[in-house]
mmCIF file of C-alpha atoms in Angstrom:
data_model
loop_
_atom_site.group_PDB
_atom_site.id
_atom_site.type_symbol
_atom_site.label_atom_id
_atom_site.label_comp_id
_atom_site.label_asym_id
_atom_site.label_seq_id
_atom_site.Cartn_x
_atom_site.Cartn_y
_atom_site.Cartn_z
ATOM 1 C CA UNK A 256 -17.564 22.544 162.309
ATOM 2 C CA UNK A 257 -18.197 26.215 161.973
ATOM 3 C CA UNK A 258 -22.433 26.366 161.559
ATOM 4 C CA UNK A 259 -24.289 29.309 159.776
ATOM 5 C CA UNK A 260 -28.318 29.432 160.096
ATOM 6 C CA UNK A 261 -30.058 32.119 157.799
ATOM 7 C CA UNK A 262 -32.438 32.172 154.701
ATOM 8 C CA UNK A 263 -32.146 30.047 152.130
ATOM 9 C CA UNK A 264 -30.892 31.652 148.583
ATOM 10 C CA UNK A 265 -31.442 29.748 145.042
ATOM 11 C CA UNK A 266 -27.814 28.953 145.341
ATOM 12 C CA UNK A 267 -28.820 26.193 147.632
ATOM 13 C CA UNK A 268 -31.054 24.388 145.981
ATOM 14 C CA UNK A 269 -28.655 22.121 144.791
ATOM 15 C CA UNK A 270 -27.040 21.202 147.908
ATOM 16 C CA UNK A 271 -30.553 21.088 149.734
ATOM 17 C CA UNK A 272 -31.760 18.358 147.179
ATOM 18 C CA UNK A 273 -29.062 16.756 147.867
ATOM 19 C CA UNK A 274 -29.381 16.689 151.478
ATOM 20 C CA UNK A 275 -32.905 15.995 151.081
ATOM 21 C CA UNK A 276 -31.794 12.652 148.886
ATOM 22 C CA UNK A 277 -29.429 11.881 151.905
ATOM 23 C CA UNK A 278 -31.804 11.795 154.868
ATOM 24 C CA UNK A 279 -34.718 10.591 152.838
ATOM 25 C CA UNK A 280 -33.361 7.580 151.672
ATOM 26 C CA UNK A 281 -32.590 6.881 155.556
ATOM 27 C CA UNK A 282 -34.794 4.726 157.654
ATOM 28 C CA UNK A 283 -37.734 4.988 158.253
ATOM 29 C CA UNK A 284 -38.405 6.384 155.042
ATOM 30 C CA UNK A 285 -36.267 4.704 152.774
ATOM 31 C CA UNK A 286 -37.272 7.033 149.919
ATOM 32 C CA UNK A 287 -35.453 6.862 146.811
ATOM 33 C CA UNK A 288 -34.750 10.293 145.005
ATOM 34 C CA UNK A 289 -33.238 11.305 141.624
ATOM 35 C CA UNK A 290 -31.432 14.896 141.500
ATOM 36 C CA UNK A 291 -34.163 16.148 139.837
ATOM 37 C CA UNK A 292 -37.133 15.100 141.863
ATOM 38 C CA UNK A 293 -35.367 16.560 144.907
ATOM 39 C CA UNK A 294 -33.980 19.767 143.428
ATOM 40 C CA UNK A 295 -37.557 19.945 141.540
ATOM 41 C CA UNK A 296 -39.307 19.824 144.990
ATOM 42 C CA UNK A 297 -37.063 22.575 146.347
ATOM 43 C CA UNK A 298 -38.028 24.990 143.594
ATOM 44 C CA UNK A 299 -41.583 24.467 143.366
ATOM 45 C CA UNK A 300 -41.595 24.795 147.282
ATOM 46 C CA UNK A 301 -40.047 28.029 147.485
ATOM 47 C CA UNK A 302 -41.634 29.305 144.094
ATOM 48 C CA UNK A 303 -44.550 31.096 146.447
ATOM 49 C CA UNK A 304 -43.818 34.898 147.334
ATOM 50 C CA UNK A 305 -45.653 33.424 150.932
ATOM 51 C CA UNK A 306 -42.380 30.631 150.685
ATOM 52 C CA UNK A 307 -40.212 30.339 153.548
ATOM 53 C CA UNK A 308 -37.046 28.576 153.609
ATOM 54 C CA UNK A 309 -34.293 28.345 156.501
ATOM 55 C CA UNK A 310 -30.766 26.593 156.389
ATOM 56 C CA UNK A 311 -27.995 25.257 158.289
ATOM 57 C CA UNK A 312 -24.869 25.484 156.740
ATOM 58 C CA UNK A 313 -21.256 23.949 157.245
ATOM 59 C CA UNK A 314 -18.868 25.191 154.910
ATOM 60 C CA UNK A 315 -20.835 24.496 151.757
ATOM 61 C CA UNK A 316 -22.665 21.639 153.022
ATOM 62 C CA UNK A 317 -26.200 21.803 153.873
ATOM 63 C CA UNK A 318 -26.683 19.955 156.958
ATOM 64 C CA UNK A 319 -30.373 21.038 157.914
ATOM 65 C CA UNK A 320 -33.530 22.801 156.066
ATOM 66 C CA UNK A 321 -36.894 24.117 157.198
ATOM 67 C CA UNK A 322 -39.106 25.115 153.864
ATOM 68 C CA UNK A 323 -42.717 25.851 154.268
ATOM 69 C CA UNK A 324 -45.194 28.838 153.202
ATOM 70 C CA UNK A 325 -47.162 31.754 155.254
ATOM 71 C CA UNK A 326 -50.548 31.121 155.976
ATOM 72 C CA UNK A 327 -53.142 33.282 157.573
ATOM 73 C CA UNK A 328 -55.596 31.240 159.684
ATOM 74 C CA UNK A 329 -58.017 34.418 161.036
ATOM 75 C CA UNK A 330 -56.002 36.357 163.617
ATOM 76 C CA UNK A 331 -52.653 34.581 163.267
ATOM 77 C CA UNK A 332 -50.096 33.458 160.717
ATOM 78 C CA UNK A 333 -48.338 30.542 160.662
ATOM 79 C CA UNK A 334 -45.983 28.698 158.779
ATOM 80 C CA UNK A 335 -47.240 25.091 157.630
ATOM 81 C CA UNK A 336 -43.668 23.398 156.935
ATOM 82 C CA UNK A 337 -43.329 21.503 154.229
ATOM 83 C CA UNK A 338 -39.822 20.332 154.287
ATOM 84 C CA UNK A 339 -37.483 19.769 157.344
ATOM 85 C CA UNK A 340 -34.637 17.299 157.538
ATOM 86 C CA UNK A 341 -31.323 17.429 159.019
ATOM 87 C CA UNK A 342 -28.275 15.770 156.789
ATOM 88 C CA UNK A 343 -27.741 12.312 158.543
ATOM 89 C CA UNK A 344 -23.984 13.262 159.018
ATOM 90 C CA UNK A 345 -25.072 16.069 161.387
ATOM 91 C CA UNK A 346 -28.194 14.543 163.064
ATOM 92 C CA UNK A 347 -27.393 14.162 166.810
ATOM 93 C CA UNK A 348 -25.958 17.104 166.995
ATOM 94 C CA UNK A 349 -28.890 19.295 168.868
ATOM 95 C CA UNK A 350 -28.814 20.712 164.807
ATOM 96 C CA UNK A 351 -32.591 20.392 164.457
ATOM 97 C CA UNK A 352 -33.743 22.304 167.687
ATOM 98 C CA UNK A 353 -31.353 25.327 166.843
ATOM 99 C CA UNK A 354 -32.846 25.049 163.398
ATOM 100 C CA UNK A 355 -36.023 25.510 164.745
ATOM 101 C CA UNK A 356 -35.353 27.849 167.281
ATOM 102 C CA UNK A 357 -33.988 30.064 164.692
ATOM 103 C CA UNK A 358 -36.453 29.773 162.357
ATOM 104 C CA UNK A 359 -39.168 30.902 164.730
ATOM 105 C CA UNK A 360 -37.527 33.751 165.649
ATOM 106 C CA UNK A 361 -36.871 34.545 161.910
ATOM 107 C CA UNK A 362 -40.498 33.992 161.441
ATOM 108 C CA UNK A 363 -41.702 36.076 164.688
ATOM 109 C CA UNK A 364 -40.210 39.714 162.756
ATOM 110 C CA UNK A 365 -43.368 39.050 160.665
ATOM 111 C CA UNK A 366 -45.409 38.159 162.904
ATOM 112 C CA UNK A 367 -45.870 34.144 162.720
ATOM 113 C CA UNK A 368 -46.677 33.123 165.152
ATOM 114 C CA UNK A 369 -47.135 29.011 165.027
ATOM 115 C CA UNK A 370 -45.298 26.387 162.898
ATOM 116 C CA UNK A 371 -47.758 23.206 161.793
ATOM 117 C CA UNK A 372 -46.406 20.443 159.669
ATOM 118 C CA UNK A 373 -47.426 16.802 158.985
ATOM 119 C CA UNK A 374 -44.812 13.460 159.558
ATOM 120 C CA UNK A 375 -45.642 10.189 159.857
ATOM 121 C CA UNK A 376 -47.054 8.410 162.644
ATOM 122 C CA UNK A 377 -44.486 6.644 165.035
ATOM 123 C CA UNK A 378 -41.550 7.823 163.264
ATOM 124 C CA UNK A 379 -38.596 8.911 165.089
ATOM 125 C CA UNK A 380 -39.575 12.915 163.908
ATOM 126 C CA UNK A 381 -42.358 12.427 166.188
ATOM 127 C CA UNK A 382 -41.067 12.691 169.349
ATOM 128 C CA UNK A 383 -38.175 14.976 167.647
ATOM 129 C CA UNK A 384 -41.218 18.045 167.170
ATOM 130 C CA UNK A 385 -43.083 16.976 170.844
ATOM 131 C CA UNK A 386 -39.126 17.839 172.515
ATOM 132 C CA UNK A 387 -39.554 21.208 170.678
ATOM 133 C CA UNK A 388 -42.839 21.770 171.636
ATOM 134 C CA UNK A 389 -45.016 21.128 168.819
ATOM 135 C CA UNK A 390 -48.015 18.754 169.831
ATOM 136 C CA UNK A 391 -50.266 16.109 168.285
ATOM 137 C CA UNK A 392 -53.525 17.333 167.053
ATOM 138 C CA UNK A 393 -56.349 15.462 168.470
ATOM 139 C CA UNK A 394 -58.673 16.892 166.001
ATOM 140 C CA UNK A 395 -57.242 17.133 162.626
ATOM 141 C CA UNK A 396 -57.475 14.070 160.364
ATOM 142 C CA UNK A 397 -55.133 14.235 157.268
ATOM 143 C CA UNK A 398 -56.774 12.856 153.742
ATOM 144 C CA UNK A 399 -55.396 12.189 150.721
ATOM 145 C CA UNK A 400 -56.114 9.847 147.232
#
């Protein structure tokens, strides 16, 4: 396995929807994708000129992807993550902390500063981000329709 970490490029779109239809449809999600959905969600995600996107590659496989967008939050920046998933054939692998690790110190050349992102409560990704050193807000509450 012969790993390469660096910015995502349109040319991976495809192989991150892919990937994303992969873990996603994994438990505890169980998520069912179509091609386009996923490759849809890539595009529109890294459409922003604040978009951010980070992958792991093997070969021509992508086994792990951080997407988000820049925000400014008064005296910092930080990047609110919107899509992060390692490939189930590579999770286990320590693949998702080196992901991470590199992708704040890609971000800290522009000076972000934080990473925030939402998951669900008492999935396995929860304990995943707290061993990387993101915590729990105690104050936030997250609302939707």
């Amino acid at each position: 396995m012969n790993l390469e970490f660096r910015e995502i490029i349109a040319s991976d779109f495809e192989s991150c929807a892919k990937s994303l239809i992969e873990t996603f449809k994994e438990e505890p999600w169980n998520e069912i994708w179509t091609y386009e959905q996923a490759y849809t969600r890539i595009e529109e995600l890294m459409a922003s000129r604040m978009s951010r996107g980070y992958v792991v590659v093997d070969s021509e496989n992508i086994a792990g992807m951080c997407i988000g967008r820049i925000m400014t939050y008064m005296d910092f920046k930080e990047l609110w993550v919107d899509e992060f998933s390692v490939n189930p054939n590579y999770q286990g692998q320590n693949i998702g902390s080196k992901l991470i690790e590199f992708t704040k110190s890609s971000l800290l050349k522009e000076n972000v500063s934080n990473l925030a992102l939402t998951t669900e409560k008492g999935s396995p990704a929860v304990k995943f981000y707290e061993k990387n050193g993101l915590k729990v807000s105690e104050t936030i509450v997250f609302m939707h329709n």
